[in-house]
Amino acid sequence: MTTSLIDDYKRHNVDSLKSVRGMTRTQLWDAGINDIDASLFLRLAKVYWESGHARIDEARAAARARNHGLRVLEKIENLAQKSDRPNDLRVILCGTFEGELEKVAAKHITKPKPVNEASVAFGKDGRNRLIVRSDEGWLMDFINSLPGVDDGGLEAVYEGLKQHARGKMGLAAPRKMLHIIVPLPVMAQLIQGNTEDIKVRALDGTWRTGEEIMAELLEGIGLATFVNARNKPVKQYRLQRYFSAAQKELAAAVQHVCQDPECHRPFNLLQADHLVAWSKGGETNIDNILMLCEYHNMKKRDGDVYYKDAEGRFWKRRKFGPDLPCTNN
């Protein structure tokens, strides 16, 4: 009786790793195992058959019961290592269906609190790096005030920094591009003066406090779009070949970053595209607008597919594995 490649592959599970215990990479190479698979076998064999931690028997038993293959065990290990208690999470995930792994793991993984910081790295080849990470609005205000950034987009940041550092050009007055997306309940709080606990995202990717929102709007440098409890713009526009500026501004209410699940470029760097293509009957209205960065817009033309479900949530279709929820969800 012959077996298919898929059937043969599925038979490799946690017990298959027992035969790899104690082997070296060279021995696996000599046995005809490629380097990628050798790395996987050695890593998993060390965890499930060599570590000897208190709960490894439970993990093996759970993995057998679910008949997890080696690639699933690799995914489990990647998720477990993100936890403060990897041995406990490994047992839980080994008893979890593959399609639920990320969802279950998320309940047990505490994301590190982001820190505002700046660092400098010096390369041996003379190429040095300045890295600044901040969720404070001043950073984007500074970037948007650099020479040439307004016309050239973020690609002009390097030249703008160089000209500013050499004293050739000073900083322009900060162009805050302060378009704020404000849910109506939040607006009610702002009007009442309750600004301490409010944070709302602007289209340059920054988060602004309620106090900053009120100050900047009152100074006349801001624009606000108000949305209802279902994150729908209060006003909508429709039926023209190209999206209008008003439609793009309203789309920002629910699509304030690139909608690809793996991208977070802010709204001021995005392009408006039709979710259902114009050529396929898609209308140019607010319900059919999809905001993507230039790269993912081009990938859409190359065949990437996005769609909206009955609840109004955006998804990206994948050739393999479950579809991914888009950023605005």
Coordinates of C-alpha atoms in Angstrom, one line a residue:
M1 CA 0.0 0.0 0.0
T2 CA 1.4 3.4 -1.0
T3 CA 0.9 6.5 1.1
S4 CA 0.8 10.1 -0.1
L5 CA 3.4 12.7 0.9
I6 CA 0.7 14.5 3.0
D7 CA -0.1 11.3 4.9
D8 CA 3.6 10.6 5.5
Y9 CA 4.2 14.2 6.7
K10 CA 1.3 14.0 9.2
R11 CA 2.8 10.9 10.8
H12 CA 5.7 13.0 12.1
N13 CA 4.7 14.2 15.5
V14 CA 6.1 14.6 19.0
D15 CA 7.1 11.0 19.3
S16 CA 9.0 11.1 16.0
L17 CA 11.4 13.6 17.8
K18 CA 12.4 10.9 20.3
S19 CA 14.7 9.3 17.7
V20 CA 16.5 12.6 17.2
R21 CA 17.4 13.0 20.9
G22 CA 21.1 13.3 21.4
M23 CA 21.9 13.7 17.7
T24 CA 24.1 16.4 16.3
R25 CA 23.5 18.6 13.3
T26 CA 26.3 16.9 11.4
Q27 CA 24.7 13.5 12.0
L28 CA 21.4 14.8 10.7
W29 CA 23.1 16.2 7.6
D30 CA 24.8 12.8 7.1
A31 CA 21.4 11.2 7.3
G32 CA 20.2 13.4 4.4
I33 CA 18.3 16.0 6.4
N34 CA 18.5 19.5 5.1
D35 CA 19.7 22.3 7.3
I36 CA 16.3 23.9 7.8
D37 CA 14.6 20.7 8.9
A38 CA 17.7 19.8 11.0
S39 CA 17.3 23.0 12.9
L40 CA 13.6 22.3 13.5
F41 CA 14.2 18.7 14.7
L42 CA 17.0 19.7 17.1
R43 CA 15.1 22.5 18.6
L44 CA 11.9 20.5 19.2
A45 CA 13.8 17.4 20.4
K46 CA 15.6 19.6 23.0
V47 CA 12.3 20.9 24.2
Y48 CA 10.2 17.8 24.2
W49 CA 12.8 15.1 25.0
E50 CA 15.9 16.6 26.5
S51 CA 14.7 19.6 28.7
G52 CA 13.2 17.5 31.5
H53 CA 11.1 20.4 32.9
A54 CA 8.3 19.5 35.3
R55 CA 5.4 19.7 32.8
I56 CA 6.9 18.2 29.7
D57 CA 5.0 14.9 30.1
E58 CA 1.7 16.9 30.0
A59 CA 2.8 18.7 26.9
R60 CA 3.7 15.5 25.1
A61 CA 0.5 13.9 26.0
A62 CA -1.6 16.9 24.9
A63 CA 0.3 17.1 21.6
R64 CA -0.4 13.3 21.0
A65 CA -4.0 13.8 21.7
R66 CA -4.3 16.6 19.2
N67 CA -2.0 14.8 16.8
H68 CA 0.0 18.0 16.2
G69 CA 2.6 17.8 13.4
L70 CA 6.1 19.2 13.7
R71 CA 5.3 22.5 12.1
V72 CA 2.4 23.0 14.5
L73 CA 4.8 22.2 17.4
E74 CA 7.2 24.8 16.0
K75 CA 4.3 27.4 16.0
I76 CA 3.5 26.4 19.6
E77 CA 7.1 26.9 20.7
N78 CA 7.3 30.3 19.0
L79 CA 4.2 31.4 20.9
A80 CA 5.3 29.8 24.2
Q81 CA 8.5 31.7 24.2
K82 CA 6.6 35.0 24.2
S83 CA 5.1 34.2 27.6
D84 CA 6.6 34.7 31.1
R85 CA 5.6 31.1 31.8
P86 CA 6.5 29.2 28.6
N87 CA 6.2 25.7 30.1
D88 CA 2.7 26.3 31.3
L89 CA 1.6 27.9 28.0
R90 CA 3.2 25.1 26.0
V91 CA 0.9 22.6 27.8
I92 CA -2.1 24.7 27.1
L93 CA -1.3 25.2 23.4
C94 CA -0.4 21.5 22.9
G95 CA -4.0 20.8 23.9
T96 CA -5.4 23.4 21.6
F97 CA -6.6 23.0 18.0
E98 CA -4.2 24.5 15.5
G99 CA -6.6 27.2 14.2
E100 CA -7.1 28.5 17.8
L101 CA -3.4 28.8 18.8
E102 CA -2.9 32.5 18.3
K103 CA -6.3 33.4 20.0
V104 CA -5.6 31.2 23.0
A105 CA -1.9 32.3 23.3
A106 CA -3.0 36.0 23.3
K107 CA -4.8 35.5 26.6
H108 CA -1.6 34.3 28.2
I109 CA 1.0 36.7 26.7
T110 CA 1.5 40.1 28.2
K111 CA 2.8 42.5 25.6
P112 CA 5.8 44.6 26.8
K113 CA 4.9 48.2 27.5
P114 CA 6.5 50.4 24.7
V115 CA 9.2 52.8 25.8
N116 CA 9.9 56.1 24.2
E117 CA 13.6 56.1 23.4
A118 CA 16.4 57.1 21.1
S119 CA 19.5 55.1 20.2
V120 CA 22.6 55.4 18.1
A121 CA 24.4 52.5 16.4
F122 CA 27.8 52.7 14.8
G123 CA 28.6 50.4 11.9
K124 CA 32.1 49.1 11.1
D125 CA 31.6 50.3 7.5
G126 CA 31.0 53.8 8.7
R127 CA 27.2 53.6 8.2
N128 CA 25.7 54.9 11.4
R129 CA 22.1 54.7 12.5
L130 CA 19.8 57.0 14.6
I131 CA 16.7 55.3 15.8
V132 CA 13.9 57.2 17.6
R133 CA 10.8 55.4 18.9
S134 CA 8.0 57.6 20.4
D135 CA 4.3 57.7 20.6
E136 CA 4.4 61.5 21.4
G137 CA 3.2 63.9 18.8
W138 CA 6.3 66.0 18.8
L139 CA 8.2 63.4 16.7
M140 CA 5.8 63.6 13.7
D141 CA 5.6 67.4 14.1
F142 CA 9.4 67.5 13.8
I143 CA 9.5 65.1 10.8
N144 CA 6.8 67.1 9.0
S145 CA 8.7 70.3 9.6
L146 CA 11.8 69.1 7.9
P147 CA 12.8 70.7 4.5
G148 CA 11.2 68.9 1.6
V149 CA 9.0 66.5 3.5
D150 CA 5.8 68.2 2.6
D151 CA 6.4 67.8 -1.1
G152 CA 8.5 64.6 -1.1
G153 CA 6.7 62.5 1.5
L154 CA 8.7 60.5 4.1
E155 CA 11.2 59.6 1.4
A156 CA 12.5 63.1 1.8
V157 CA 13.3 62.7 5.6
Y158 CA 16.9 61.8 5.1
E159 CA 17.7 64.8 2.9
G160 CA 15.7 67.0 5.1
L161 CA 17.7 65.9 8.2
K162 CA 20.9 66.4 6.4
Q163 CA 20.1 69.9 5.2
H164 CA 18.9 70.9 8.7
A165 CA 22.0 69.4 10.4
R166 CA 24.3 71.3 8.1
G167 CA 22.4 74.5 8.7
K168 CA 21.4 75.0 5.1
M169 CA 17.7 75.1 5.9
G170 CA 15.8 75.6 9.2
L171 CA 12.7 73.9 10.3
A172 CA 9.4 75.1 9.0
A173 CA 6.5 75.8 11.3
P174 CA 5.2 72.3 12.4
R175 CA 2.6 71.1 10.0
K176 CA 0.6 68.9 12.4
M177 CA -1.8 67.6 9.8
L178 CA -4.1 67.2 12.8
H179 CA -7.1 65.3 11.4
I180 CA -8.6 63.6 14.5
I181 CA -11.2 60.8 14.4
V182 CA -13.6 61.5 17.3
P183 CA -16.4 59.1 18.2
L184 CA -19.5 61.1 19.3
P185 CA -19.4 59.9 22.9
V186 CA -15.8 61.1 23.1
M187 CA -16.9 64.5 21.7
A188 CA -19.5 64.8 24.4
Q189 CA -16.8 64.3 27.0
L190 CA -14.6 66.9 25.4
I191 CA -17.4 69.4 25.4
Q192 CA -17.9 68.8 29.1
G193 CA -14.2 69.3 29.8
N194 CA -13.5 65.7 30.7
T195 CA -10.2 65.4 28.8
E196 CA -7.8 63.6 31.2
D197 CA -8.4 60.0 30.1
I198 CA -9.1 60.6 26.4
K199 CA -6.6 59.5 23.7
V200 CA -7.5 59.7 20.0
R201 CA -5.5 58.9 16.9
A202 CA -4.5 61.5 14.4
L203 CA -3.8 60.8 10.7
D204 CA 0.0 61.2 11.1
G205 CA -0.1 58.0 13.2
T206 CA 0.3 59.8 16.6
W207 CA -2.1 59.6 19.6
R208 CA -3.3 62.9 21.1
T209 CA -4.7 63.5 24.5
G210 CA -8.1 65.1 25.0
E211 CA -6.3 68.2 26.3
E212 CA -4.1 68.4 23.1
I213 CA -7.1 67.9 20.9
M214 CA -9.0 70.8 22.4
A215 CA -6.0 73.1 22.4
E216 CA -5.1 72.4 18.7
L217 CA -8.6 72.5 17.4
L218 CA -9.2 75.8 19.2
E219 CA -6.0 77.1 17.6
G220 CA -7.5 76.4 14.2
I221 CA -4.9 73.9 13.1
G222 CA -7.0 70.8 13.3
L223 CA -9.8 69.0 11.5
A224 CA -12.2 66.5 13.2
T225 CA -14.4 63.8 11.7
F226 CA -17.1 62.5 14.0
V227 CA -18.2 58.9 13.9
N228 CA -21.1 57.1 15.5
A229 CA -21.0 54.1 17.8
R230 CA -20.5 51.6 14.9
N231 CA -17.5 53.6 13.6
K232 CA -19.4 54.8 10.6
P233 CA -18.9 58.4 9.4
V234 CA -21.8 60.7 10.3
K235 CA -21.8 61.9 6.6
Q236 CA -21.2 59.8 3.4
Y237 CA -20.5 60.7 -0.2
R238 CA -20.9 58.4 -3.2
L239 CA -21.0 57.8 -7.0
Q240 CA -18.0 59.3 -8.7
R241 CA -15.2 57.7 -10.6
Y242 CA -12.4 58.8 -8.3
F243 CA -12.6 59.2 -4.5
S244 CA -13.0 62.8 -3.4
A245 CA -10.9 64.5 -0.7
A246 CA -14.1 64.5 1.4
Q247 CA -14.5 60.7 1.0
K248 CA -10.9 60.1 1.9
E249 CA -11.2 62.2 5.0
L250 CA -14.3 60.3 6.1
A251 CA -12.6 57.0 5.4
A252 CA -10.0 58.0 7.9
A253 CA -12.6 57.5 10.6
V254 CA -12.3 53.7 10.4
Q255 CA -9.2 53.2 8.3
H256 CA -6.5 55.4 9.9
V257 CA -3.6 53.1 8.9
C258 CA -2.9 50.8 6.0
Q259 CA -5.5 48.1 6.0
D260 CA -3.1 45.2 5.3
P261 CA -2.9 43.1 8.4
E262 CA 0.9 43.4 8.5
C263 CA 1.3 47.1 7.8
H264 CA 0.7 50.1 10.0
R265 CA 1.7 53.1 7.8
P266 CA -0.3 56.1 8.8
F267 CA -3.2 57.6 6.9
N268 CA -1.3 60.5 5.4
L269 CA 0.8 58.0 3.4
L270 CA -2.1 56.0 2.0
Q271 CA -3.9 55.7 -1.3
A272 CA -7.6 55.3 -1.8
D273 CA -8.6 52.2 -3.8
H274 CA -11.8 50.4 -4.5
L275 CA -12.5 47.3 -2.4
V276 CA -14.5 45.9 -5.3
A277 CA -12.7 47.1 -8.4
W278 CA -14.4 49.8 -10.5
S279 CA -13.9 47.6 -13.5
K280 CA -15.9 44.9 -11.8
G281 CA -18.9 47.1 -11.0
G282 CA -17.6 48.5 -7.7
E283 CA -18.9 51.9 -6.8
T284 CA -17.0 54.9 -5.7
N285 CA -18.6 55.3 -2.3
I286 CA -17.5 55.3 1.3
D287 CA -18.5 51.7 1.8
N288 CA -16.3 50.6 -1.1
I289 CA -13.1 52.5 -0.2
L290 CA -10.0 50.7 0.9
M291 CA -7.0 52.6 2.2
L292 CA -3.7 51.0 1.4
C293 CA -0.1 52.2 1.3
E294 CA 1.5 52.3 -2.1
Y295 CA 3.2 48.9 -1.7
H296 CA 0.1 47.0 -0.7
N297 CA -2.0 48.8 -3.3
M298 CA 0.4 47.5 -6.0
K299 CA 0.2 44.0 -4.4
K300 CA -3.6 44.2 -4.7
R301 CA -3.1 44.8 -8.4
D302 CA -0.8 41.8 -8.5
G303 CA -3.5 39.6 -7.1
D304 CA -3.9 40.2 -3.3
V305 CA -7.6 40.1 -2.3
Y306 CA -9.4 42.0 0.4
Y307 CA -13.1 41.7 1.2
K308 CA -15.7 42.9 3.7
D309 CA -17.9 40.5 5.7
A310 CA -21.5 40.9 6.7
E311 CA -20.5 42.7 9.9
G312 CA -18.5 45.3 7.9
R313 CA -15.1 44.0 8.9
F314 CA -12.3 43.9 6.3
W315 CA -10.3 40.7 5.7
K316 CA -7.3 39.7 3.6
R317 CA -7.7 36.4 1.8
R318 CA -4.8 34.0 2.0
K319 CA -3.9 31.1 -0.4
F320 CA -3.0 28.9 2.6
G321 CA -4.3 29.1 6.1
P322 CA -7.2 31.1 7.6
D323 CA -7.9 34.6 6.2
L324 CA -6.5 37.5 8.2
P325 CA -8.5 40.3 9.8
C326 CA -7.4 43.7 8.5
T327 CA -6.0 46.5 10.7
N328 CA -9.2 48.4 11.3
N329 CA -10.9 45.5 13.0

